[in-house]
Each structure stands twice: as C-alpha cells, then as structure tokens.
Short mmCIF file of C-alpha atoms in Angstrom, two decimals:
data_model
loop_
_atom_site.label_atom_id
_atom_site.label_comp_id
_atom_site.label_asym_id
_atom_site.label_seq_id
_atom_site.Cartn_x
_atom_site.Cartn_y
_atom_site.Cartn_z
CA UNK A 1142 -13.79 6.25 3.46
CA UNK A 1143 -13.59 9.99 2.09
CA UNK A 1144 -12.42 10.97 -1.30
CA UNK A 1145 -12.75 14.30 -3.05
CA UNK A 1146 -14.49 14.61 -6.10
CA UNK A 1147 -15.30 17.74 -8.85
CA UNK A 1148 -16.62 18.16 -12.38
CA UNK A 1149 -15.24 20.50 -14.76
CA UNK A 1150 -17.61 21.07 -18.42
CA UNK A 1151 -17.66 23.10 -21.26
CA UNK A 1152 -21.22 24.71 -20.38
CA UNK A 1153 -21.75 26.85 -17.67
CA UNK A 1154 -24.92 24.74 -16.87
CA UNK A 1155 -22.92 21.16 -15.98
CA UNK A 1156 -23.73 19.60 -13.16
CA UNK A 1157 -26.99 21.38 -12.45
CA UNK A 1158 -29.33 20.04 -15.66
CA UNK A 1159 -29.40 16.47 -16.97
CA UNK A 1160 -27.63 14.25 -14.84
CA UNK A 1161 -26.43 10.51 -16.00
CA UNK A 1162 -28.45 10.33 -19.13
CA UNK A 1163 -31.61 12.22 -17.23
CA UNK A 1164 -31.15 15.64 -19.94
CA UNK A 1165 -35.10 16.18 -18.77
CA UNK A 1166 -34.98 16.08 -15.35
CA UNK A 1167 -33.26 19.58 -14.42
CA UNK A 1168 -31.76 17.94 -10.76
CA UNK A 1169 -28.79 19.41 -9.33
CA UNK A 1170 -26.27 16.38 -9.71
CA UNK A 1171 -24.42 15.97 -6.35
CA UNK A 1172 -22.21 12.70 -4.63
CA UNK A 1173 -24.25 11.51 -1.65
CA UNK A 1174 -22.79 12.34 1.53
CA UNK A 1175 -21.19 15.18 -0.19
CA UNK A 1176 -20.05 18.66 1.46
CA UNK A 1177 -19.99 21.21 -1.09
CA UNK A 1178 -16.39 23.34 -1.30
CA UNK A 1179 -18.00 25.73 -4.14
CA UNK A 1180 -20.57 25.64 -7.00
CA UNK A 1181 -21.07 25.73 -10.59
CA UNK A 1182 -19.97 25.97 -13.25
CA UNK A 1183 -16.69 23.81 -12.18
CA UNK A 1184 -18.16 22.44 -8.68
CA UNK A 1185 -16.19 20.81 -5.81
CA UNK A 1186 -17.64 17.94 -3.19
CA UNK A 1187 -15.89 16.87 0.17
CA UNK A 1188 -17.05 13.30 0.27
CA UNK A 1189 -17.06 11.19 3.46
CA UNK A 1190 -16.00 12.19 7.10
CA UNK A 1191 -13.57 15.67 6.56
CA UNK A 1192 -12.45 17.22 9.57
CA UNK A 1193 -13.33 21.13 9.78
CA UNK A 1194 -9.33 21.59 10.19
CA UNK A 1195 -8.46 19.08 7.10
CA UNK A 1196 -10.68 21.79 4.45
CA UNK A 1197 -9.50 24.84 3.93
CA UNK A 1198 -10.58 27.01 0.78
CA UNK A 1199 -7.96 30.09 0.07
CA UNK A 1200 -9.24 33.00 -2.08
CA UNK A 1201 -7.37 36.38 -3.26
CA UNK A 1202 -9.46 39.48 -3.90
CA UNK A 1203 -10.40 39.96 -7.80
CA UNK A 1204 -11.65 43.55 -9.18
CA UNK A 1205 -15.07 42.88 -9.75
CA UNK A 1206 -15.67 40.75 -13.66
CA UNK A 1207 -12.28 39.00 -12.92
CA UNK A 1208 -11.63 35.70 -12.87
CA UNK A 1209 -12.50 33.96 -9.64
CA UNK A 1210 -8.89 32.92 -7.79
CA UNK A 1211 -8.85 29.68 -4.81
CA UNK A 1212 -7.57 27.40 -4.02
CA UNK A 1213 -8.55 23.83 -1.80
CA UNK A 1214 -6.00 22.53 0.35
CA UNK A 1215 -7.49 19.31 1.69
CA UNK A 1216 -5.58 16.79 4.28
CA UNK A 1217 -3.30 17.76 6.79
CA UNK A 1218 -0.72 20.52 5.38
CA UNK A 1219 1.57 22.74 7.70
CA UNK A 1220 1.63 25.76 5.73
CA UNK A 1221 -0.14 28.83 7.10
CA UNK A 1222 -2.95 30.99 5.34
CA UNK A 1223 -0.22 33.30 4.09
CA UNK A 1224 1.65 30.69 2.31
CA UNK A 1225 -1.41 29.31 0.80
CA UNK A 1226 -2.13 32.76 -0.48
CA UNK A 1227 1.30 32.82 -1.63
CA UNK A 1228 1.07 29.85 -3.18
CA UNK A 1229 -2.02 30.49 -4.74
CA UNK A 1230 -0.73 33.73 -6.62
CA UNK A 1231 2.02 31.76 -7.50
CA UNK A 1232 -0.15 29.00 -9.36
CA UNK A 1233 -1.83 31.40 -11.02
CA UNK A 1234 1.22 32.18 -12.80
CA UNK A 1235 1.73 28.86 -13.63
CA UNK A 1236 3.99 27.44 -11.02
CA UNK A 1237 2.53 24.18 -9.79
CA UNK A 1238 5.60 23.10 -7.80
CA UNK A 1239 4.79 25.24 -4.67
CA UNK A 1240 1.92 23.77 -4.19
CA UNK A 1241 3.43 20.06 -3.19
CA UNK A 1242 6.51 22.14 -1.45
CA UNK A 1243 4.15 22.58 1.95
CA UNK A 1244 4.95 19.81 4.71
CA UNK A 1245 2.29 17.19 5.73
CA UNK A 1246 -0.18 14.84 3.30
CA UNK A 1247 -2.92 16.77 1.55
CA UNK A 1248 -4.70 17.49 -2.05
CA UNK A 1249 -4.45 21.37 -3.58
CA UNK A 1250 -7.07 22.23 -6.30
CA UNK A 1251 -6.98 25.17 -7.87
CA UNK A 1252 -9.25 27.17 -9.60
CA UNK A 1253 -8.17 30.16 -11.78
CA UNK A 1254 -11.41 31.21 -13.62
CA UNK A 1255 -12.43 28.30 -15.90
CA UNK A 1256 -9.44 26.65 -15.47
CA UNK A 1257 -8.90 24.34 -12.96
CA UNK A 1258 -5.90 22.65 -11.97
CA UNK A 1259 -5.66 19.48 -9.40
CA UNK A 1260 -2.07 18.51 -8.51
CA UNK A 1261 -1.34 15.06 -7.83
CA UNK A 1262 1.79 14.40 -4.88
CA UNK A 1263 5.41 13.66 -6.10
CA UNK A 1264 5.50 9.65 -5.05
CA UNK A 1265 1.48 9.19 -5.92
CA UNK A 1266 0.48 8.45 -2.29
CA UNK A 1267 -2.53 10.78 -2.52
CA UNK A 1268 -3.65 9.68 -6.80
CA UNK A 1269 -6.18 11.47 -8.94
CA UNK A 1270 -8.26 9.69 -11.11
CA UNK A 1271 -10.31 11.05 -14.05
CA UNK A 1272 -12.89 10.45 -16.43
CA UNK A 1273 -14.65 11.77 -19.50
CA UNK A 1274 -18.64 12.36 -18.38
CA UNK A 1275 -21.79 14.42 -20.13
CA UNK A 1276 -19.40 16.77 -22.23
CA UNK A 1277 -16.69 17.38 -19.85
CA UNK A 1278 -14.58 16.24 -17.23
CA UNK A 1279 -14.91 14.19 -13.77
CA UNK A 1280 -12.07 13.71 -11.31
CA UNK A 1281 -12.11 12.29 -7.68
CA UNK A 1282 -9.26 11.20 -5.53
CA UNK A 1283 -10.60 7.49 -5.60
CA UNK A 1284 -11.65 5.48 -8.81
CA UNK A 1285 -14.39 3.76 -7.17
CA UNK A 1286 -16.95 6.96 -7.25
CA UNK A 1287 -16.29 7.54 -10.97
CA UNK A 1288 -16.19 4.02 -12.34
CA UNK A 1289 -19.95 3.95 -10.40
CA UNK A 1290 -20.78 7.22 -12.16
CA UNK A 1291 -20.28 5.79 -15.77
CA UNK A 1292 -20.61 2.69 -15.02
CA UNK A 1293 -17.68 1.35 -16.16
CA UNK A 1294 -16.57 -1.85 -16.77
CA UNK A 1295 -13.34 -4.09 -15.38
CA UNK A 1296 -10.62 -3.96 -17.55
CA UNK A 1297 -9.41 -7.39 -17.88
CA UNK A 1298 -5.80 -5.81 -19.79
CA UNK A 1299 -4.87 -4.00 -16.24
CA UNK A 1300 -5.57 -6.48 -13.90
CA UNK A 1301 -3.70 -9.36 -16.22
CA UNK A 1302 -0.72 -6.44 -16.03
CA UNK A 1303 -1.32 -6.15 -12.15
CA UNK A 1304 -1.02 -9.89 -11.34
CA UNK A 1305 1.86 -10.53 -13.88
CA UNK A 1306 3.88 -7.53 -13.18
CA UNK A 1307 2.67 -6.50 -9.44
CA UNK A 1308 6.20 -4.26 -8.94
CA UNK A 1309 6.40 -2.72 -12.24
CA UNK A 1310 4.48 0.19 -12.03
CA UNK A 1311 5.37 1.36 -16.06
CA UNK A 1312 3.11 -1.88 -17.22
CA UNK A 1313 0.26 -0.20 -15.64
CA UNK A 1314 0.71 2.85 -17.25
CA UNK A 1315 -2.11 5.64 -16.15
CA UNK A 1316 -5.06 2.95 -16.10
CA UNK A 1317 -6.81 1.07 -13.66
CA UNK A 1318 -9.22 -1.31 -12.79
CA UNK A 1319 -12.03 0.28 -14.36
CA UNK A 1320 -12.32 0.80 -18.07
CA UNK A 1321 -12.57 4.61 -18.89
CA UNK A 1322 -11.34 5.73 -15.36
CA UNK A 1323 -7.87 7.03 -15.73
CA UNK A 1324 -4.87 7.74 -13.15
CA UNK A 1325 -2.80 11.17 -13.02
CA UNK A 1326 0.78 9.96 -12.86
CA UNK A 1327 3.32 11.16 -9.63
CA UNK A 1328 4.60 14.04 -10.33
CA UNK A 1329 1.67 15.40 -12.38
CA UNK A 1330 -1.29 17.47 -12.65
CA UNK A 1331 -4.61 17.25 -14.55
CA UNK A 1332 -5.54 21.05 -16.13
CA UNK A 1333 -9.08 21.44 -16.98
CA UNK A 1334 -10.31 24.08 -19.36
CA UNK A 1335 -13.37 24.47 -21.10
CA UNK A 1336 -14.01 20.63 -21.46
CA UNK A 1337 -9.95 19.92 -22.39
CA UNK A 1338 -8.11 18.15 -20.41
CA UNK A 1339 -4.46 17.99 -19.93
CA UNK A 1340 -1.71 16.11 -18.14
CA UNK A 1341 1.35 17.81 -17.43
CA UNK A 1342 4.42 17.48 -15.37
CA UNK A 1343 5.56 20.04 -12.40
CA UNK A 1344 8.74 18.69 -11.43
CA UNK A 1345 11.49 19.72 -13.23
CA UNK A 1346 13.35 15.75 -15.21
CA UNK A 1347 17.21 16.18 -15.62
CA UNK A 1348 18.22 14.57 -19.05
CA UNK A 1349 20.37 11.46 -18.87
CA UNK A 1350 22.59 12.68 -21.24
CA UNK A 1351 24.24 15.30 -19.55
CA UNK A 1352 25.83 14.76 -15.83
CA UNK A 1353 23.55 16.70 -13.30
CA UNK A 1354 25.74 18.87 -10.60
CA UNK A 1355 26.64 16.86 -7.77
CA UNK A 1356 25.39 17.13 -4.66
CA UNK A 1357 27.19 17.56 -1.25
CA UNK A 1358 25.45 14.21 0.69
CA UNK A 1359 25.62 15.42 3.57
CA UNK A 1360 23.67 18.44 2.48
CA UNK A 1361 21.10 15.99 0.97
CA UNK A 1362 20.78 14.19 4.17
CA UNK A 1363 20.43 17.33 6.11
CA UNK A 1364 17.63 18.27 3.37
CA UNK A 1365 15.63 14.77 3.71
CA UNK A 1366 15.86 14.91 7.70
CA UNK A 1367 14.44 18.65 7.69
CA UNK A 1368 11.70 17.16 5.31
CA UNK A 1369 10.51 14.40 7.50
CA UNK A 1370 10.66 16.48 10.51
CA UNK A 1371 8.20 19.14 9.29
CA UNK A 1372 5.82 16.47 7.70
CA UNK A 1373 5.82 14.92 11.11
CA UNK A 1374 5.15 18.09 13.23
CA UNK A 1375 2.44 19.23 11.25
CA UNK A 1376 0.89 15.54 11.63
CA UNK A 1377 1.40 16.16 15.21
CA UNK A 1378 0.48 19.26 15.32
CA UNK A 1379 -3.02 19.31 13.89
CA UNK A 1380 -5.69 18.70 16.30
CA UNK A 1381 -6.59 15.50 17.64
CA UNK A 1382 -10.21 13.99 17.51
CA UNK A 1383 -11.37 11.08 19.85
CA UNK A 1384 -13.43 8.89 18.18
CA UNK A 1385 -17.35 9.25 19.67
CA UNK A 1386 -17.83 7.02 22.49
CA UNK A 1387 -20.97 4.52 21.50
CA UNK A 1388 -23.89 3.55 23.73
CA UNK A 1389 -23.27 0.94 25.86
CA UNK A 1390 -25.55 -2.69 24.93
CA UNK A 1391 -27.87 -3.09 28.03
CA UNK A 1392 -28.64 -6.52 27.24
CA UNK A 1393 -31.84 -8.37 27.73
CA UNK A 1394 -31.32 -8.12 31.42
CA UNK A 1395 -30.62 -4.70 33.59
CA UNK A 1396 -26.96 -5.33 34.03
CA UNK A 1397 -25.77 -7.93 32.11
CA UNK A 1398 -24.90 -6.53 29.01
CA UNK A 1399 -21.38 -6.93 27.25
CA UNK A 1400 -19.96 -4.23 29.45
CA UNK A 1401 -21.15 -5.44 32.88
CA UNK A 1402 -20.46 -8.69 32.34
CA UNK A 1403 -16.35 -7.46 31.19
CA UNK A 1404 -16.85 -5.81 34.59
CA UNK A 1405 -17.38 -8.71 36.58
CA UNK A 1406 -14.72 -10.42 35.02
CA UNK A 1407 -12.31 -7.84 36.06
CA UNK A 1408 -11.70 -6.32 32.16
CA UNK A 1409 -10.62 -2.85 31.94
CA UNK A 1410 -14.05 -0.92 31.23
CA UNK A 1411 -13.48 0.86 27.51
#
C-alpha cells in the first residue's frame, strides 16, 4: 500500500512541536515509512513503496523573499518537465484544469507560498481525503492514515447509506467510513490557506437550462480514442520494475526444499 499524505496549519511551527495531544514533547511529527517531498511549514510525505520515476517535484525560480512555487506530480503522468513547469505557472494563476489535462494516472499538489492546492482526478479514481487536526489541516490520498491520526470513529450514517444505496454515489455525499475524515469530490480540489480550507470545482458545469453546442461525434470519438491512447503509452512507457527475486527455502535437508523438490517433479523453476 502507498498513499500520500501532507499537513497544512496556520503556524509556521505545525508539524514540528506537539504532535497528537503531546504540545510538550517538541518531536518532529512524521508518517512511518514516510519519504519526505519538502518541509515545514506545509510538509509533504511519500508513504509506502514510490518508485524514483513515479515522484517528481517541479519548482520555478522566485526572486529571493518570494513565495516558494512547486509542484508534486506523483503516479505515472506523460507530460514532460516543461509541461509541468508550464503547468505549474499556470496554477499559480489559478487555473487548476491543466493540471488533470496530462495523460496517465497520477496526484498534482501544488504549493504557491502558503497556499496549497491538491487536485483530485475528474472520475475520482485517485480520491483525497481530509481532516481537521491540531489547528489546521490534514489530507492523504487514503482515509485509513487520517482516521488513525485522530482516531476517529465509524460512522454508522455512511455505511447504513453504503449498504442501502451501494450505486448511488449522491447518498454518500463527501463522507466516509470514518467520522471526521472527509472526501474531495471528482472534479474538485481542496485549497489550503492559513488553516482555511476550501473545496472548489475546476471543471467548467454547463447549465441545464440552456442547450450546450453540439458536438460533431465523430470528433468526440476521435477525441476519447486520442485520450486513451496517450494514457496507455505513458503506462507503457514508464519504466518497468521486476519484482526482487526472494531467497530460495533450503529446507531442513540440503536439497529438499520447496524448490528442489518442484524440480524433481518436473515444475518450471520460478
């Protein structure tokens, strides 16, 4: 398992003095297992087993007293450094929707001074959870890590609306199994600032009561095809990693462990 998980707080000092109710303590406050993507004050952990080729960590050069300018790009994405960068400038203007334009399955954070900015996918394959912890803000690409960080409780009301209403996604809402521990909707992003939080939208909703322009289907086809065929090179693109080959059991006996005896058998040898 791997998930990605940040703070974002109102004080400069968060996450490095008085961790889960321990104000005395002064310990840095890390996830275990972590790999750190930057520090404080807003800092960013890599949890679990990331490639070296699925983190990459964009920056544009700032005069120096400006604003620090990144941006994370975690998963497998197919655009190139220059796109990121372009992308990057472009977020810091505001514009969130280049950010999910890029083809392949990944997470972008950004970080824009003390504001940062995770962007959840269009169809909520790769989901964001949040929660409210010591005075500001904790978010992490799994719920599991932050409902053990407050321990929070089960709510009872979203898993009666899970088991009555499994393929209705609106009873849900932006909850989940854990009390406290919300969900960024598709097509979202969660905007931290100083200790506010914010959920807004990035991809433009037509109103239903006015007829959008039609579109040629044939052009839309053409569109979708072009879409899956970049996702898919840049899946097949990225480099490949064999899992590590384990020692082999000797057994109790020189040659007749679980290997040698698949050998004598005739079994292909793994």
């Amino acid at each position: 398992m791997r998930w990605l998980v940040g703070w974002s707080s109102i004080a400069a000092s968060f996450g490095t003095v008085g961790a889960v109710g321990n104000s005395g303590e002064g310990r840095t406050v890390h996830p275990v297992g972590s790999q750190l993507l930057w520090g404080d004050p807003d800092p960013l952990w890599a949890v679990g087993d990331w490639r070296p080729d699925e983190i990459r960590i964009i920056g544009v050069a700032t005069p120096e007293g400006a604003p620090t300018t990144r941006l994370a790009v975690l998963g497998c994405c197919g655009a190139t450094d220059e796109q990121l960068r372009v992308g990057l400038l472009a977020a810091r203007g505001g514009a969130m929707r280049h950010l999910t334009a890029w083809p392949g399955s990944y997470t972008a954070v950004v970080q824009i001074g003390r504001r940062l900015t995770v962007v959840g996918d269009l169809a909520g394959a790769r989901p964001v959870f949040h929660t409210p912890w010591a005075g500001g803000t904790a978010f992490a690409t799994a719920a599991l890590p932050l409902a053990d960080l407050i321990e929070a409780q089960l709510d009872i009301g979203h898993l009666a609306a899970l088991l009555a209403c499994p393929e209705t996604p609106e009873a849900l809402g932006d909850g989940t199994p854990y009390a406290g521990v919300k969900r960024v909707p598709p097509g979202h992003a969660l905007i931290l600032r100083e200790g506010s939080r914010e959920i807004t939208g990035y991809e433009a909703v037509a109103s239903l009561a006015v007829a959008a322009p039609q579109v040629d289907p044939v052009h839309a086809v053409e569109g979708v095809r072009d879409a899956l065929v970049e996702a898919v090179r840049a899946r097949l693109t990225a480099p490949r990693h064999a899992p590590e080959t384990l020692p082999q059991d000797p057994g109790p006996v020189p040659g007749m462990g679980p290997a040698d005896r698949r050998a004598a058998r005739g079994a292909p040898v793994a």
